[in-house]
Every structure is written in structure tokens, then in C-alpha cells.
PDB file of N, CA, C and O in Angstrom:
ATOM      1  N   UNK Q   1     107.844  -8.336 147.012  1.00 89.00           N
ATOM      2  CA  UNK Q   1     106.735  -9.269 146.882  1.00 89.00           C
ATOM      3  C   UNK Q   1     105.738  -8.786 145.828  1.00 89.00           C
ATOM      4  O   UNK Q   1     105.186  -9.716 145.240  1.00 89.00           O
ATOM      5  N   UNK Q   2     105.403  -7.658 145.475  1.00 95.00           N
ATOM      6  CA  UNK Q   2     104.520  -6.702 144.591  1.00 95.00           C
ATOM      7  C   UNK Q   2     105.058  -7.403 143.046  1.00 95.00           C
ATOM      8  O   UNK Q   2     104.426  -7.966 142.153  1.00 95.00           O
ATOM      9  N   UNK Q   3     106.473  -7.085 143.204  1.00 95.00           N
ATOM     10  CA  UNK Q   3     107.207  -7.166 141.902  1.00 95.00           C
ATOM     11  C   UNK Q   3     106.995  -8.466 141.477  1.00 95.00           C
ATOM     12  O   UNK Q   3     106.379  -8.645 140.426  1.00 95.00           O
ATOM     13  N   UNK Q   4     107.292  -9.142 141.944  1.00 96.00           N
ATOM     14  CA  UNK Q   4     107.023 -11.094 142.149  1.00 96.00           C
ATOM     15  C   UNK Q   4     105.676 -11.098 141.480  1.00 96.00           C
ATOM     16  O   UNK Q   4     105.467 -11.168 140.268  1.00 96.00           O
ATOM     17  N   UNK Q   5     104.647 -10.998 142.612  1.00 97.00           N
ATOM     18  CA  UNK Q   5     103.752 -10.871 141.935  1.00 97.00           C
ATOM     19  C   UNK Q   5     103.160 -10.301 140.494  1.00 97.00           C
ATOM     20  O   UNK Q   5     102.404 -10.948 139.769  1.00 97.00           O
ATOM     21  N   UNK Q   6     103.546  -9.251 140.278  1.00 97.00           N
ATOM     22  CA  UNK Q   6     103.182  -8.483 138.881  1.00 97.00           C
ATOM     23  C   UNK Q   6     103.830  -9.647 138.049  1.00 97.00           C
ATOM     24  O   UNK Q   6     103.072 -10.495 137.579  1.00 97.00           O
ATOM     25  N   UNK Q   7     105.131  -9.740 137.844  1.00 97.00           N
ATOM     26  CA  UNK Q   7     105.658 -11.128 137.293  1.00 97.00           C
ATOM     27  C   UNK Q   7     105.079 -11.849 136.743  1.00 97.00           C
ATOM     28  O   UNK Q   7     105.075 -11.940 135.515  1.00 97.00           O
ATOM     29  N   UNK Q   8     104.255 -12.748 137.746  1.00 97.00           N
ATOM     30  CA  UNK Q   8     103.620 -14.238 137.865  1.00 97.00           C
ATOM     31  C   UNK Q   8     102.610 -13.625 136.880  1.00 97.00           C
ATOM     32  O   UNK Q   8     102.611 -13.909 135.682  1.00 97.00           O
ATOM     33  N   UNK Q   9     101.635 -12.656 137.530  1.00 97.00           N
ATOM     34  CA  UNK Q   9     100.505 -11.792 136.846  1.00 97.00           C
ATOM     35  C   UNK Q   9     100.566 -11.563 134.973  1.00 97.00           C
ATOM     36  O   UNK Q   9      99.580 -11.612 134.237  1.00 97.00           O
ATOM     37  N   UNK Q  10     101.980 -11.318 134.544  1.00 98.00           N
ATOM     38  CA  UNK Q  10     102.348 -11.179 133.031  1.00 98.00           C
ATOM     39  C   UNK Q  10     102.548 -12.261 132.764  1.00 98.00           C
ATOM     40  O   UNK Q  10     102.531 -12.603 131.582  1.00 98.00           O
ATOM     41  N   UNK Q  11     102.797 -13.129 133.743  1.00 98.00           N
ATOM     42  CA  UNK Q  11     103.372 -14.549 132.745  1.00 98.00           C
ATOM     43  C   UNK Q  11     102.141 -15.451 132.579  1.00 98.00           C
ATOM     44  O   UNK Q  11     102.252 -16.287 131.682  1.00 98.00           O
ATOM     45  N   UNK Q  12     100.575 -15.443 133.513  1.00 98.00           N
ATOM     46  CA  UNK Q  12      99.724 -15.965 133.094  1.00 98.00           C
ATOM     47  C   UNK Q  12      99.315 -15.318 132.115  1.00 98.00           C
ATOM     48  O   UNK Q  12      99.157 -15.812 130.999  1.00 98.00           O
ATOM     49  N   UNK Q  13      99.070 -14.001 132.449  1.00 97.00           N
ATOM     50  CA  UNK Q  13      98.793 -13.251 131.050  1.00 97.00           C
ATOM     51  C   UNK Q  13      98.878 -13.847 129.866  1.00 97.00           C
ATOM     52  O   UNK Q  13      97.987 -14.290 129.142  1.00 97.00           O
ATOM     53  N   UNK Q  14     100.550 -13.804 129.675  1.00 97.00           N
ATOM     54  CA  UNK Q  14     101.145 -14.420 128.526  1.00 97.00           C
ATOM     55  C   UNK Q  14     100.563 -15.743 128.027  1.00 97.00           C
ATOM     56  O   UNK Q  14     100.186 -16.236 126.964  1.00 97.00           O
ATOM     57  N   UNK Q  15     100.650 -15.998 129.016  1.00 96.00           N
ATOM     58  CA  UNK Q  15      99.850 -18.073 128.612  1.00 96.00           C
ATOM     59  C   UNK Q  15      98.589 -18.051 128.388  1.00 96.00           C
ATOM     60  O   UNK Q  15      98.114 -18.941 127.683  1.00 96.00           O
ATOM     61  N   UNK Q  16      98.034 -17.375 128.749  1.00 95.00           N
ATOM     62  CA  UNK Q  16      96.498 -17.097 128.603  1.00 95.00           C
ATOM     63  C   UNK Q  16      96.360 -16.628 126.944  1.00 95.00           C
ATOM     64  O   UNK Q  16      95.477 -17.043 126.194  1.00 95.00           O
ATOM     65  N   UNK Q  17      97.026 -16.038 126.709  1.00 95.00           N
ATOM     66  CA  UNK Q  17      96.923 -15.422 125.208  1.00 95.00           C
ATOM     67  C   UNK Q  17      97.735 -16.478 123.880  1.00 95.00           C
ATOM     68  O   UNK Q  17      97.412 -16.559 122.695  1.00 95.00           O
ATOM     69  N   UNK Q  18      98.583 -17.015 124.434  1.00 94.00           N
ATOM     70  CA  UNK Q  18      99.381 -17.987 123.540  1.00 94.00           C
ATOM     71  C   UNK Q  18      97.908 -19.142 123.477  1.00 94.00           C
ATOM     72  O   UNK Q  18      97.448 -19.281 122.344  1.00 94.00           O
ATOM     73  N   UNK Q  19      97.208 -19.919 124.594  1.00 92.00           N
ATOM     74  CA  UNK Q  19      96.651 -20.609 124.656  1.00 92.00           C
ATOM     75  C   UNK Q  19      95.291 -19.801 123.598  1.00 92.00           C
ATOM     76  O   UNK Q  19      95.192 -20.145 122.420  1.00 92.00           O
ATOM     77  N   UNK Q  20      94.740 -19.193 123.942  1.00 93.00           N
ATOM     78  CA  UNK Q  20      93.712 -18.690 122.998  1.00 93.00           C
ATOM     79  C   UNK Q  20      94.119 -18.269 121.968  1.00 93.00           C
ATOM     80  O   UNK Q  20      93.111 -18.177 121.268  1.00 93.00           O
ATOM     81  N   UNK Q  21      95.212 -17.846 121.234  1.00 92.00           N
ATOM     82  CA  UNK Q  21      95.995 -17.759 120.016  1.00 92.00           C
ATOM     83  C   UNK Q  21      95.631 -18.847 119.369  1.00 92.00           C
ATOM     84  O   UNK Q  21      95.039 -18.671 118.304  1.00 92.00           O
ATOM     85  N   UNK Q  22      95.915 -20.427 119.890  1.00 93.00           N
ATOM     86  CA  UNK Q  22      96.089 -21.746 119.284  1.00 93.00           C
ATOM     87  C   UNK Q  22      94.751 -22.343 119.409  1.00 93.00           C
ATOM     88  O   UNK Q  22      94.670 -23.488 118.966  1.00 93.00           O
ATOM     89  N   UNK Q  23      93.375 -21.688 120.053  1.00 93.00           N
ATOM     90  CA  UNK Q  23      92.138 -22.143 120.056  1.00 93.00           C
ATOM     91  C   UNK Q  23      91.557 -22.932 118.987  1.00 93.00           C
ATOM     92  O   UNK Q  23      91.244 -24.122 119.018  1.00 93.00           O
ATOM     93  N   UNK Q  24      91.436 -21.908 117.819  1.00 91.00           N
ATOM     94  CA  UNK Q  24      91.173 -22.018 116.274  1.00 91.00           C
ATOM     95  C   UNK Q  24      91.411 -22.964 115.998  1.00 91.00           C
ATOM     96  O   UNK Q  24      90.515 -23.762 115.722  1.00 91.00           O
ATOM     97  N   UNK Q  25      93.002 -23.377 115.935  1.00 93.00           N
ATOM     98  CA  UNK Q  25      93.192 -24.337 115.234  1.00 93.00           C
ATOM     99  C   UNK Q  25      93.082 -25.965 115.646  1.00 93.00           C
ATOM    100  O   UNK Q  25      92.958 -27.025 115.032  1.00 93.00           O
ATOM    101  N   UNK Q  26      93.193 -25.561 116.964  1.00 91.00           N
ATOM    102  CA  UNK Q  26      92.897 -27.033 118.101  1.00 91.00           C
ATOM    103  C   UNK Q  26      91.417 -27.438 117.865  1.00 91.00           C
ATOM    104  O   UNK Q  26      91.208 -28.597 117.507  1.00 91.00           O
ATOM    105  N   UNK Q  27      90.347 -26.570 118.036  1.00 93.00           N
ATOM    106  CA  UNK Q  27      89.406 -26.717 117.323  1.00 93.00           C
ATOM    107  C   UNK Q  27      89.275 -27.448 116.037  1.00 93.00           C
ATOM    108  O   UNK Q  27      88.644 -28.505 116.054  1.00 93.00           O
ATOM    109  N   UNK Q  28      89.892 -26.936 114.702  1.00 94.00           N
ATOM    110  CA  UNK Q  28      89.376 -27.119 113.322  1.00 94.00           C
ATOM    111  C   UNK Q  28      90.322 -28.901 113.914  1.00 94.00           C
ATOM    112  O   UNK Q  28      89.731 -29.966 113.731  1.00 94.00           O
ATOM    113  N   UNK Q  29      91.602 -28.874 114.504  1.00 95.00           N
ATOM    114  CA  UNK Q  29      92.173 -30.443 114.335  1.00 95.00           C
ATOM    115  C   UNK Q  29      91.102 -31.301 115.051  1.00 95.00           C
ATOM    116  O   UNK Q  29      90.952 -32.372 114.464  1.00 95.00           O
ATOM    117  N   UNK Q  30      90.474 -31.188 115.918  1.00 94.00           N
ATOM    118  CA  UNK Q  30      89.520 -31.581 116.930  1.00 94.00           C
ATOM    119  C   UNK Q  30      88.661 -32.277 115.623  1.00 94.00           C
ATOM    120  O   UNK Q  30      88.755 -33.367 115.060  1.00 94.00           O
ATOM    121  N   UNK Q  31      88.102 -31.523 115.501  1.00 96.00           N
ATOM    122  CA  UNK Q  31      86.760 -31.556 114.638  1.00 96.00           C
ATOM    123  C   UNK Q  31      87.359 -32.588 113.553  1.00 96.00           C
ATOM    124  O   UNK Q  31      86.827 -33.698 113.537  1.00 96.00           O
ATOM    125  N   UNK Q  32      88.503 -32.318 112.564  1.00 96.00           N
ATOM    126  CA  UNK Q  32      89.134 -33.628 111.833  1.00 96.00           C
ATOM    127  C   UNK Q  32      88.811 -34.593 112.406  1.00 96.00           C
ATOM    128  O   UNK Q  32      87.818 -35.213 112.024  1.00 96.00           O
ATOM    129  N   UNK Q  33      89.622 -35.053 113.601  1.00 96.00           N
ATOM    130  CA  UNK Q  33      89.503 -35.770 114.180  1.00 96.00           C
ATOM    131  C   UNK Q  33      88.565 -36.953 114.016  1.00 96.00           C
ATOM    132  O   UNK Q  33      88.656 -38.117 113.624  1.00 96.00           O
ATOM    133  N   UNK Q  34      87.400 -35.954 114.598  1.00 96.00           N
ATOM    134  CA  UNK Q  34      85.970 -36.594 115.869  1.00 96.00           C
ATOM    135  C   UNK Q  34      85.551 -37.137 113.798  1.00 96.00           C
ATOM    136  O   UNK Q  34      84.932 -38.199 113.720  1.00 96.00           O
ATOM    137  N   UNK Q  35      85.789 -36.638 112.793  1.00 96.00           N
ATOM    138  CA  UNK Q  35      85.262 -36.531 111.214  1.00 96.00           C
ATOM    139  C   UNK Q  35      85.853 -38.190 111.018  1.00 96.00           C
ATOM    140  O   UNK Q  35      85.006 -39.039 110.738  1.00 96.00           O
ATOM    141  N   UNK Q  36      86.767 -38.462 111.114  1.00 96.00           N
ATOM    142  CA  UNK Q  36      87.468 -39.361 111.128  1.00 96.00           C
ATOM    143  C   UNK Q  36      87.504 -40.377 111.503  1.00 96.00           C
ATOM    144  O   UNK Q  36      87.731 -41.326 110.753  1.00 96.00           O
ATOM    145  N   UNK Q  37      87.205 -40.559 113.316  1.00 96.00           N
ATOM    146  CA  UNK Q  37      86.602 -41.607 114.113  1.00 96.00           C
ATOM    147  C   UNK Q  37      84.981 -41.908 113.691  1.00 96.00           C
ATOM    148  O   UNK Q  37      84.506 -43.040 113.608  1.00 96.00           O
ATOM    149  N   UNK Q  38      84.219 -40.612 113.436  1.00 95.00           N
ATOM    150  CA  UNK Q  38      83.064 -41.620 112.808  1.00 95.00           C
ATOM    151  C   UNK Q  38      83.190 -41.949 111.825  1.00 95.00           C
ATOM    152  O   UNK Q  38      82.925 -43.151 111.813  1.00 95.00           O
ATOM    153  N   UNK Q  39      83.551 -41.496 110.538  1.00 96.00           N
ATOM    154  CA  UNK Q  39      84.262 -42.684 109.267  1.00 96.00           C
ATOM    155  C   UNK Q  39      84.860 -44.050 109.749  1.00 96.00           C
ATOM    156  O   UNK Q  39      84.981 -45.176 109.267  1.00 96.00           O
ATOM    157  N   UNK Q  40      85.110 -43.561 110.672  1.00 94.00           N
ATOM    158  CA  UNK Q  40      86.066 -45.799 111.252  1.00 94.00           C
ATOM    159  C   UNK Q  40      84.643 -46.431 111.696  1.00 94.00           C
ATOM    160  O   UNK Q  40      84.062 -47.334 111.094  1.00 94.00           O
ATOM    161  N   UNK Q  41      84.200 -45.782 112.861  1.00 95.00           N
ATOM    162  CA  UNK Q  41      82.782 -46.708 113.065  1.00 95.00           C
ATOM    163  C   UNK Q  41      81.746 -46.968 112.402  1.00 95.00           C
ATOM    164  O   UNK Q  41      80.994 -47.908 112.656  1.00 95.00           O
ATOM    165  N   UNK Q  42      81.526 -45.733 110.995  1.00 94.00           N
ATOM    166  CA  UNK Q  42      80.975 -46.472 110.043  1.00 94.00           C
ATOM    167  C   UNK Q  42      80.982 -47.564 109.100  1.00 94.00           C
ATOM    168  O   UNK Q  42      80.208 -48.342 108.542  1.00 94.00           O
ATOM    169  N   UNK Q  43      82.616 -47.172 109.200  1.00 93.00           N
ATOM    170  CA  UNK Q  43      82.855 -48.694 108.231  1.00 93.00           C
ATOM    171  C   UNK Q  43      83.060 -50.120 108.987  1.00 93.00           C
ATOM    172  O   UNK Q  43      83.224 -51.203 108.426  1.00 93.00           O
ATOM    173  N   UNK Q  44      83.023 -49.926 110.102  1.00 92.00           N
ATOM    174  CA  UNK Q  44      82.852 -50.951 110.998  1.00 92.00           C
ATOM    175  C   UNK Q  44      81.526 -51.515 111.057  1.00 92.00           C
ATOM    176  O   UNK Q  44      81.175 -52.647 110.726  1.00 92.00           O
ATOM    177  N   UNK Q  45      80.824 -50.544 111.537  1.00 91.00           N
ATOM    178  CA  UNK Q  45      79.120 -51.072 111.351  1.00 91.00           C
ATOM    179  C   UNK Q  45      78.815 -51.604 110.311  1.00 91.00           C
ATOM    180  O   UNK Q  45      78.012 -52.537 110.322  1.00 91.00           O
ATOM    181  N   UNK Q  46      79.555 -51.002 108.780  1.00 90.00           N
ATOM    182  CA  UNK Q  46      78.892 -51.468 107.449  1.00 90.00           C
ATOM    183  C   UNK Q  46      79.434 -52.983 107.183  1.00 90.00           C
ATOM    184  O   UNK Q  46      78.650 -53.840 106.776  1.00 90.00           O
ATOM    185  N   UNK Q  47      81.005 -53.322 107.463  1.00 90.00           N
ATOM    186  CA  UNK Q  47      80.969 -54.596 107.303  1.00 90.00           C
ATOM    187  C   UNK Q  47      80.769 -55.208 108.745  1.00 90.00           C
ATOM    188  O   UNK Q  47      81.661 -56.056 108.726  1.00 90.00           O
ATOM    189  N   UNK Q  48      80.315 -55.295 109.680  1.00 87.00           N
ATOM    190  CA  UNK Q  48      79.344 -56.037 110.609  1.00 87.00           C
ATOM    191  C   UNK Q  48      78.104 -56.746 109.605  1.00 87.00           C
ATOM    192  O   UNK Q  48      77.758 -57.899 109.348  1.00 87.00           O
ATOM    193  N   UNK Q  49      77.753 -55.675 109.291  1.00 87.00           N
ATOM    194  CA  UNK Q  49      75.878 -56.034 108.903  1.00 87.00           C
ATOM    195  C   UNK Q  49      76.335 -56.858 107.475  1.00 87.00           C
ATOM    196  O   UNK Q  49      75.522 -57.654 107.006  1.00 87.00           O
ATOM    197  N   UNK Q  50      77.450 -56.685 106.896  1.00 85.00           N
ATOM    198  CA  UNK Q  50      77.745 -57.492 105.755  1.00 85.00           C
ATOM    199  C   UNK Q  50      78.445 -58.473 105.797  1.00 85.00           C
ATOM    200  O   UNK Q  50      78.312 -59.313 104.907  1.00 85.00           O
ATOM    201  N   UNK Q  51      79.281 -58.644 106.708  1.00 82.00           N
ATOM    202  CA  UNK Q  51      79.519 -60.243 107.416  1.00 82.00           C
ATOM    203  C   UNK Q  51      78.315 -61.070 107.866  1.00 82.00           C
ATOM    204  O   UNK Q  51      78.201 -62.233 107.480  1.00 82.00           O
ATOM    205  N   UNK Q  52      77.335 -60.452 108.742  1.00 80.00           N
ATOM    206  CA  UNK Q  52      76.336 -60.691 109.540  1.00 80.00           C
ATOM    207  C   UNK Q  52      75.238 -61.239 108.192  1.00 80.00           C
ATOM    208  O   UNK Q  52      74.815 -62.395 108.216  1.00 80.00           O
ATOM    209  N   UNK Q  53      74.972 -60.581 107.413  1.00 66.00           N
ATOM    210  CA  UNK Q  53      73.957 -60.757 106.273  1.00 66.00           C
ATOM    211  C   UNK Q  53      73.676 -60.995 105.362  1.00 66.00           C
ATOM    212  O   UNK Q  53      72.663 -60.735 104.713  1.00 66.00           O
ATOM    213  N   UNK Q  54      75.091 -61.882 105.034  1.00 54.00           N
ATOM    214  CA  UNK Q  54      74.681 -63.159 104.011  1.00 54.00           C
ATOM    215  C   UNK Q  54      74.658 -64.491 104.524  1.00 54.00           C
ATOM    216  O   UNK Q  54      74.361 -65.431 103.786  1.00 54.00           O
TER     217      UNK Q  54
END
């Protein structure tokens, strides 16, 4: 049961470190992202007010 345990114990380990390995970059894609979706709602808002305002 010790052994089992220690096991389980290395294999979160392991995942724990693969997952914070890939932080960085999940981050910088994140951030694209969120860069991206407000570029769409800006240009949404801009032709609103330019449909709207002539």
C-alpha cells in the first residue's frame, strides 16, 4: 500500500510539473486570444455607430 501510494505521489508530481512547464505559453495564447476578441467587439461597435449615424 506504501508503494501504491509513493506511485500515485510521482505521478501527480509529474503532472504537476508538465502542467506548470506549459503555464507560459497558455498564458502568452490566452492573452492573443482575449487581444483578438476585443479587436472583434471593436469593430463591431465601430460599424454599429456607422450604420446607426448616417
Amino acid at each position: 500500500m506504501t508503494f501504491l501510494s509513493f506511485l500515485v505521489l510521482l505521478v501527480i508530481a509529474y503532472l504537476l510539473w508538465r502542467v506548470s512547464d506549459q503555464l507560459p505559453d497558455l498564458i502568452f495564447r490566452l492573452s492573443e486570444v482575449q487581444r483578438d476578441v476585443a479587436e472583434l467587439k471593436r469593430q463591431i461597435v465601430e460599424s454599429k455607430n456607422s450604420s446607426t449615424g448616417s
